[in-house]
Coordinates of C-alpha atoms in Angstrom, one line a residue:
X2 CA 64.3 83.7 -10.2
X3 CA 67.6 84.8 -11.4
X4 CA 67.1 84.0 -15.2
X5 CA 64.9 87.3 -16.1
X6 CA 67.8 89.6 -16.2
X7 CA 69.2 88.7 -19.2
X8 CA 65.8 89.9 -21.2
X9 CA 66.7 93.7 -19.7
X10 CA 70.1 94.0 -21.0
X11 CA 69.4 93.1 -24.3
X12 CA 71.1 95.3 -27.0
X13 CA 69.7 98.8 -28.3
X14 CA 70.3 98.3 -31.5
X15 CA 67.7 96.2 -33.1
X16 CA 65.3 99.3 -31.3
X17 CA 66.4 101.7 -33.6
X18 CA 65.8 99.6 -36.4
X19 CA 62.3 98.2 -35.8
X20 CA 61.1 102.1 -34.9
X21 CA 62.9 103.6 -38.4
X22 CA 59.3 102.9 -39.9
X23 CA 56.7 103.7 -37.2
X24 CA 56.7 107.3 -37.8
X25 CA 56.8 109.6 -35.4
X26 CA 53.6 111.3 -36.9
X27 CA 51.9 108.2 -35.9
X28 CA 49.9 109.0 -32.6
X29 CA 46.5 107.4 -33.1
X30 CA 45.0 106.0 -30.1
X31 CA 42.0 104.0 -30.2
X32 CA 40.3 105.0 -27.5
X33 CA 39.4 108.4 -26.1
X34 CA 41.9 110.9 -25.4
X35 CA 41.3 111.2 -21.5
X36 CA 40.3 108.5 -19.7
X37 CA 37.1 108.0 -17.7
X38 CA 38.0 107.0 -14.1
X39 CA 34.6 105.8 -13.5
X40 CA 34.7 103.1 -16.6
X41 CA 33.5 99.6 -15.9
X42 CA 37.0 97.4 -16.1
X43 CA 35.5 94.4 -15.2
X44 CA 34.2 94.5 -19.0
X45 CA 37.5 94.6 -20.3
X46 CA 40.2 92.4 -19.8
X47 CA 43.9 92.6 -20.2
X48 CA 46.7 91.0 -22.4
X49 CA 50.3 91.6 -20.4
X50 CA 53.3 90.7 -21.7
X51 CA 56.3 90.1 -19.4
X52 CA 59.7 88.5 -18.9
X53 CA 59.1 84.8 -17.8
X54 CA 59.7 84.7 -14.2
X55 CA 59.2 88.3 -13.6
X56 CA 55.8 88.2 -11.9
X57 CA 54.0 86.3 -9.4
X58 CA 52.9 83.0 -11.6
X59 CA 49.0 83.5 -9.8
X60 CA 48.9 86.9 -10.9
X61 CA 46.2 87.0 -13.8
X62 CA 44.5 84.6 -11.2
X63 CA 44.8 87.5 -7.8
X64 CA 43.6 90.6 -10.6
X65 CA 40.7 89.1 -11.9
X66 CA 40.2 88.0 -8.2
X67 CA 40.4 91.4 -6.5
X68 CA 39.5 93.7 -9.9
X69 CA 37.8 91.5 -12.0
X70 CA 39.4 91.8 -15.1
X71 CA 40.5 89.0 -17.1
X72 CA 44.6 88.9 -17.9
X73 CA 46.2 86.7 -20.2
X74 CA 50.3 86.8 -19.6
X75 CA 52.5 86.4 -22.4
X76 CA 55.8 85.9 -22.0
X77 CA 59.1 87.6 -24.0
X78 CA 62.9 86.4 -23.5
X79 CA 64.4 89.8 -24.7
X80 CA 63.3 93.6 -25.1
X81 CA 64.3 93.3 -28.9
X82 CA 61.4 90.3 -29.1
X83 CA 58.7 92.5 -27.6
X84 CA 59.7 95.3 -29.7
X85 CA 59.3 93.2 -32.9
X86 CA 55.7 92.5 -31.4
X87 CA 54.9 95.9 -30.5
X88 CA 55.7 98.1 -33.6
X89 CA 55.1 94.9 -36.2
X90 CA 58.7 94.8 -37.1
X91 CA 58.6 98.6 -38.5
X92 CA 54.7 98.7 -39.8
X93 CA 53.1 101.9 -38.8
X94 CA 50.0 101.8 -36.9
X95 CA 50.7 98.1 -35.6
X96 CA 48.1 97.0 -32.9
X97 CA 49.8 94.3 -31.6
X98 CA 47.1 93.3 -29.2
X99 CA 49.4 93.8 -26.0
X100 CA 47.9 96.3 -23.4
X101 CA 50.8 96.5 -21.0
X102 CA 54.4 95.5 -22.0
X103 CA 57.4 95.7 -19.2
X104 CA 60.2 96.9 -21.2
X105 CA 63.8 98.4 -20.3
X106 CA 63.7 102.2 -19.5
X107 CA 65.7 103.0 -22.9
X108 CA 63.2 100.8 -25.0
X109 CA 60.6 102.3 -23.4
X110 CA 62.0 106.0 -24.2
X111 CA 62.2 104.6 -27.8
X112 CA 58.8 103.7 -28.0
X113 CA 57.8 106.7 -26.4
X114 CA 59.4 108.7 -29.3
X115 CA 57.3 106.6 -31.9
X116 CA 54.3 107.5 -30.9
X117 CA 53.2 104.5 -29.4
X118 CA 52.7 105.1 -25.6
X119 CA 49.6 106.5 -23.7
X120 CA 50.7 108.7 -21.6
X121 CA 50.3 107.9 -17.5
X122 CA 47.4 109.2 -16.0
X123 CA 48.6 109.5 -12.8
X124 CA 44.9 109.6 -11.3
X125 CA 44.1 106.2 -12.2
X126 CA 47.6 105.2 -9.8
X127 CA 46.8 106.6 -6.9
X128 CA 50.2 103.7 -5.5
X129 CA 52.2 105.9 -7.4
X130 CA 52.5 107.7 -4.6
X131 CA 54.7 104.4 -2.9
X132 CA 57.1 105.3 -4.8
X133 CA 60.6 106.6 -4.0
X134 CA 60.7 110.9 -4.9
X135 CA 64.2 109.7 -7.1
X136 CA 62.0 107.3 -8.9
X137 CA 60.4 110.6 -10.5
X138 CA 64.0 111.4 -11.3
X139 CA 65.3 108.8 -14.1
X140 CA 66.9 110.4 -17.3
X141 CA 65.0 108.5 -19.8
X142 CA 61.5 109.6 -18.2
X143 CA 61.8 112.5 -15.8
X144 CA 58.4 112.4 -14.1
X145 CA 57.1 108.8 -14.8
X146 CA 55.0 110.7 -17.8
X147 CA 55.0 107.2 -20.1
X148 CA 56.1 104.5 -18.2
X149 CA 56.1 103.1 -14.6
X150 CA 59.2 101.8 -12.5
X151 CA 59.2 98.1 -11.9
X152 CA 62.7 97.1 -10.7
X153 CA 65.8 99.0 -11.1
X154 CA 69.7 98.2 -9.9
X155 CA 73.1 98.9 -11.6
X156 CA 76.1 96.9 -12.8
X157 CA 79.8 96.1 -11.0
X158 CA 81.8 93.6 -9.9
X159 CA 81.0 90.5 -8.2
X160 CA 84.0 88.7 -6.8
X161 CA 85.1 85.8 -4.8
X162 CA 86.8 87.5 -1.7
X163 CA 89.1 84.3 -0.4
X164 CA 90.6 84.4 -4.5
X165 CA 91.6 87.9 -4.8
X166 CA 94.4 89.4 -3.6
X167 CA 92.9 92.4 -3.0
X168 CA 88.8 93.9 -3.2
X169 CA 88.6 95.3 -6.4
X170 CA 87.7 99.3 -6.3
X171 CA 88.1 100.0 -10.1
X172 CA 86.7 99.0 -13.7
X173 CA 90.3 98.3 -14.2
X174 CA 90.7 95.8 -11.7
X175 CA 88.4 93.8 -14.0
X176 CA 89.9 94.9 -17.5
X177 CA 93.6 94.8 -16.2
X178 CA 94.0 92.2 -13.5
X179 CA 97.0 90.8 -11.8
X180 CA 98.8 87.9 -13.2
X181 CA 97.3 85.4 -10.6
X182 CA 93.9 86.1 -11.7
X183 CA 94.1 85.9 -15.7
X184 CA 91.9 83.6 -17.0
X185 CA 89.6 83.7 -13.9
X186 CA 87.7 87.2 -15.0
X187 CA 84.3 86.7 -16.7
X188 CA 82.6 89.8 -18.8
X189 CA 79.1 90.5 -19.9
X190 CA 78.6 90.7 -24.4
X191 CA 75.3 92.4 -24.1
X192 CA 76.5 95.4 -26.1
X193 CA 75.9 98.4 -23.5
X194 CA 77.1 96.2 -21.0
X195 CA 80.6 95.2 -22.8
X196 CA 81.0 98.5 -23.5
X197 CA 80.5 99.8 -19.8
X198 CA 83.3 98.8 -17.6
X199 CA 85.8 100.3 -20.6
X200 CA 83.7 103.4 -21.0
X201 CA 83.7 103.9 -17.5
X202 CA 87.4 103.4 -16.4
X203 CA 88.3 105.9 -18.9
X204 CA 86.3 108.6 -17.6
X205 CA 83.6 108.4 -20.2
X206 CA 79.7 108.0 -20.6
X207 CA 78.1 105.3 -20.4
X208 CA 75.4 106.7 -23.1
X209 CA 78.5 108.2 -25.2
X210 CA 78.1 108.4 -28.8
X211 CA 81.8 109.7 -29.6
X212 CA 83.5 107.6 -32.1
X213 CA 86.7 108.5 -30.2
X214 CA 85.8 107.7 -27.2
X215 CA 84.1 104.1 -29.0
X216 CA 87.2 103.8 -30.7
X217 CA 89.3 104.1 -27.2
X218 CA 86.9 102.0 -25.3
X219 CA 87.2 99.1 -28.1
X220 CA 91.0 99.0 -27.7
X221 CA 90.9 98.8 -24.1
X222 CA 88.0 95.7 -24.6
X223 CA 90.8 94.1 -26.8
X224 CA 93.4 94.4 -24.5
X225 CA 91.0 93.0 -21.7
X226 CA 89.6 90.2 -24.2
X227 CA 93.3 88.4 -23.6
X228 CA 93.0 88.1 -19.8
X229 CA 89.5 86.1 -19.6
X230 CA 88.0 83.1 -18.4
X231 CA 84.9 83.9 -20.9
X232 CA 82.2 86.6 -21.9
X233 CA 79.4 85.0 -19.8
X234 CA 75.9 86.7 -19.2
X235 CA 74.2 84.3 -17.4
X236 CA 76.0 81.8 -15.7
X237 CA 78.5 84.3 -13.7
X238 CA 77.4 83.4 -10.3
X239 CA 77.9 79.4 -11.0
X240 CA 81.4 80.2 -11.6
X241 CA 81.9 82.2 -9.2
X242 CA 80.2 79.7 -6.6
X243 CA 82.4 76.9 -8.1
X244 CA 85.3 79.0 -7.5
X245 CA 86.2 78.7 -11.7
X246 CA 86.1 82.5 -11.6
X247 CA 87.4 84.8 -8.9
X248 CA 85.5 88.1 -10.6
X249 CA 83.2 89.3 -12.9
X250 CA 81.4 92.2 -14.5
X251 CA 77.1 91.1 -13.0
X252 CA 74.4 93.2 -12.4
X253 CA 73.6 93.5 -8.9
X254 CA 70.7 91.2 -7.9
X255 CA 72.4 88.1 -10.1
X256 CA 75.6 88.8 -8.0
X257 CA 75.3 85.7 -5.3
X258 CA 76.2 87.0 -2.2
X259 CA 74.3 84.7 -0.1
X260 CA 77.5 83.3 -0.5
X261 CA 79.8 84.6 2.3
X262 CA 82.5 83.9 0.3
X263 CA 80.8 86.4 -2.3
X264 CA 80.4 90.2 -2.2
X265 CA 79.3 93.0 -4.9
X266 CA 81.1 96.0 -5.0
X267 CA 80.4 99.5 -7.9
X268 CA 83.7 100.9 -8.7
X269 CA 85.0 104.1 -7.7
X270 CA 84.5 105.4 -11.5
X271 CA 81.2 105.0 -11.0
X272 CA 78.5 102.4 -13.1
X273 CA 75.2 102.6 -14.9
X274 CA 71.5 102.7 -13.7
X275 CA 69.1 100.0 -15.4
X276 CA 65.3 100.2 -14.9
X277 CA 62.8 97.7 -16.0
X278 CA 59.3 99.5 -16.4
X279 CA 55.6 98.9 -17.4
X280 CA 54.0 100.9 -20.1
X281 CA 50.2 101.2 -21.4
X282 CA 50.5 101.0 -25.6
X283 CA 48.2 103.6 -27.1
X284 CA 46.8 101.1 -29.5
X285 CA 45.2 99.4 -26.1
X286 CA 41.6 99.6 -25.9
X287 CA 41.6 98.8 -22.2
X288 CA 43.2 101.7 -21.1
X289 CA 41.7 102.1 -17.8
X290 CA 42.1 98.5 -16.8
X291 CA 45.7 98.9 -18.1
X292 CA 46.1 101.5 -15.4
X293 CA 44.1 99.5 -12.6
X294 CA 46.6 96.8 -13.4
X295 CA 49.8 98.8 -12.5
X296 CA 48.4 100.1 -9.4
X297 CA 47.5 97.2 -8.4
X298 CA 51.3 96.3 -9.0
X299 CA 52.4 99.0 -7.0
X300 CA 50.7 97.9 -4.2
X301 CA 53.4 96.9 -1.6
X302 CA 52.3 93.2 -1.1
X303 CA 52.3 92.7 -4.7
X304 CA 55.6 94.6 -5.6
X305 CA 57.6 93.3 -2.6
X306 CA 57.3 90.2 -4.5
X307 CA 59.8 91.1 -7.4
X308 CA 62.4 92.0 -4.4
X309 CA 62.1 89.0 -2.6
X310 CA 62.1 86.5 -5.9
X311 CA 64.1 88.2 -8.7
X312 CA 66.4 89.7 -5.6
X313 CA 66.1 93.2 -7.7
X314 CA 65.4 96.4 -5.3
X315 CA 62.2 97.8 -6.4
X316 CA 61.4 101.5 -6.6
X317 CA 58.6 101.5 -4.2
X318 CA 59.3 102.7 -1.0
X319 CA 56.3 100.8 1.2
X320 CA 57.4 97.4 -0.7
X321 CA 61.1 97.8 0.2
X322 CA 60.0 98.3 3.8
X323 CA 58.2 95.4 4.6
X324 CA 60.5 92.7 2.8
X325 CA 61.9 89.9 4.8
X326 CA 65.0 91.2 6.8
X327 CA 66.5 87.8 6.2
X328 CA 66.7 88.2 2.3
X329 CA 67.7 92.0 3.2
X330 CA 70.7 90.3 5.6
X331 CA 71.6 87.4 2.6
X332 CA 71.6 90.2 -0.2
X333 CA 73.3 93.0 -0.1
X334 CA 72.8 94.8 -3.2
X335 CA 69.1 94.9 -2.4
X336 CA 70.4 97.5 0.8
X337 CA 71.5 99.9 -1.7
X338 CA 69.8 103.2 -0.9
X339 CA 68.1 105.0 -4.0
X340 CA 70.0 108.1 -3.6
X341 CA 73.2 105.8 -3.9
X342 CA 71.9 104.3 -7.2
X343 CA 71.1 107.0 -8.8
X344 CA 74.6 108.5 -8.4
X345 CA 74.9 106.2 -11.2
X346 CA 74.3 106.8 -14.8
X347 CA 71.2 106.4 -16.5
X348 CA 71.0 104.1 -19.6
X349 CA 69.2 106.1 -22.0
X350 CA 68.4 105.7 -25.7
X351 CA 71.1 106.6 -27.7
X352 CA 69.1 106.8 -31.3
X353 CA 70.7 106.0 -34.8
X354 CA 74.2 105.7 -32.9
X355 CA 72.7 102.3 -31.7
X356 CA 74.6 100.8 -34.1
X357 CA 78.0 102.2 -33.0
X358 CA 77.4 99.5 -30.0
X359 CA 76.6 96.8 -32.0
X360 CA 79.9 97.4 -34.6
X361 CA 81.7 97.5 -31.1
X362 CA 80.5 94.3 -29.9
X363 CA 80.7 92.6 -33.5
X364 CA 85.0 94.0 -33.7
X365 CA 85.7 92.6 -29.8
X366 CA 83.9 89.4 -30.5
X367 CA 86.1 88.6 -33.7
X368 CA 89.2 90.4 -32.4
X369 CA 91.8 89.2 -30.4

């Protein structure tokens, strides 16, 4: 399903101000500080929530199959909704009844801040050890110490090779394109994502908090704004199928280059890394069965599943290898090595200058 994307490019800002109240001082956990890794999780059960489309649909059925613990899925259509849920819009000491939560890496990092992640036991995941070593190496968890890896890609340009002149190699190609290809270009609105390609092209962070370097990036947006089809997040790949775009700023696995007509490429000034994770919530008092869950994610048959339906790569090295070499062959993105990813930048948390991104997004969106 290509639909779950959107949900992990949601916006920062909102994060920042749901977590203002938690307090940081807030650590209470309601179980016991270490976990017993011979505890009885078939008498606790499991309350998961997700991005609809993002798991196997029989999943709750194959865990309480093959670990006997009871899972209820609930679903979420954007990180800022499951952050309302999980810190009670602000309230400290919220239990929102949610054991596991997938979340974006930055979101994750936030919550991590508040207090209100257990902390991996890596014991009880013995699969972490399918995972790739630079899957240890992400900026806004170094060491998988709160959260858990679930699908991970990056952000470029997905174009139409028999309408271009030219393959694009550079941000500006997008932001400054020829004259037979104005009002062909789509862009993303999300606001780390709008911000990107500008950020990028003129040499700058994608996790910048400089108001001069905001202030640049916004001009160069404006400029850009003229020369567009549309700001489109979602349907990208229609147009470009349909041939009513020739290019456009996607993430990777929604770029559809099935299509031979189709190809991704990552500029030369380089792009972002995005990771989608799981994490345990503190206020969970099915801990252990919270941890038997993500292995039992982890484990290649289960986790090659993500790959092969959502046409993300995966951070798990065993689950990569056995997928399908006919979706391998169709998508190209997915044979992106990690070491090649993570030459990209990580998306990290950026704090109180959340809300630089959003008065960005809010000026390009009324300017023109």
């Amino acid at each position: 399903m290509r639909g779950a994307r959107v949900k992990g490019a949601a916006a920062v800002g909102l994060a920042l101000l749901l977590l203002t109240g938690c307090g940081e001082g807030d650590t209470r956990s309601s179980g016991p500080a270490t976990l017993d890794p011979k505890a009885d999780i078939t008498k606790q059960s499991l309350t998961v929530s997700i991005w609809d489309g993002y798991s196997p649909e029989d999943l709750p059925e194959r865990v309480e199959r093959d670990l006997g613990v009871p899972v209820k899925i609930a679903h979420h259509a954007t990180n800022e909704e499951i952050m309302a849920k999980l810190t009670g819009g602000g309230a400290a000491g919220n239990d929102s009844g949610i054991d596991v939560a997938f979340v974006s890496g930055q979101y994750a990092q936030a919550l991590n801040a508040a207090g209100l992640l257990e902390p991996v036991h890596a014991d009880l995941i013995p699969n972490l050890k399918n995972l790739y070593p630079e899957a240890r190496r992400l900026a806004y968890d170094k060491g998988n110490t709160f959260s858990v890896p679930y699908t991970w890609g990056t952000t470029g340009i997905c174009y139409r090779t028999d309408l271009v002149e030219r393959p694009p190699t550079s941000w500006n190609d997008l932001l400054k394109p020829p004259p037979a290809l104005k009002g062909k270009v789509t862009m993303m609105t999300t606001e780390r994502w709008l911000a990107l390609p500008a950020l990028k092209a003129l040499g700058h962070s994608v996790n910048t908090t400089s108001d001069r370097e905001l202030a640049a990036a916004r001009t160069l947006l404006l400029d850009a704004k003229r020369n567009l089809l549309a700001y489109d997040d979602t349907t990208f790949g229609d147009r470009l199928v349909k041939g009513e775009s020739a290019m456009a700023e996607a993430w990777d696995g929604w770029c559809p280059t099935e299509n031979p007509k189709i190809e991704f490429t990552v500029p030369k000034e380089g792009s972002d890394l995005w990771v989608d994770t799981m994490v345990v919530l503190k206020s969970s008092r099915n801990k252990e069965a919270a941890h038997a869950l993500v292995n039992y994610i982890l484990a290649p048959e289960i986790h090659s599943w993500a790959a092969e339906n959502i046409l993300y790569k995966v951070p798990n090295q065993a689950a990569m290898a056995q997928l399908d070499p006919k979706v391998l062959d169709a998508n190209a993105p997915l044979r992106m090595p990690p070491d090649e990813l993570l030459r990209n930048e990580s998306v990290i948390d950026v704090g109180e200058a959340a809300t630089k991104y959003t008065r960005l997004a809010t000026e390009v969106a009324a300017g023109s």
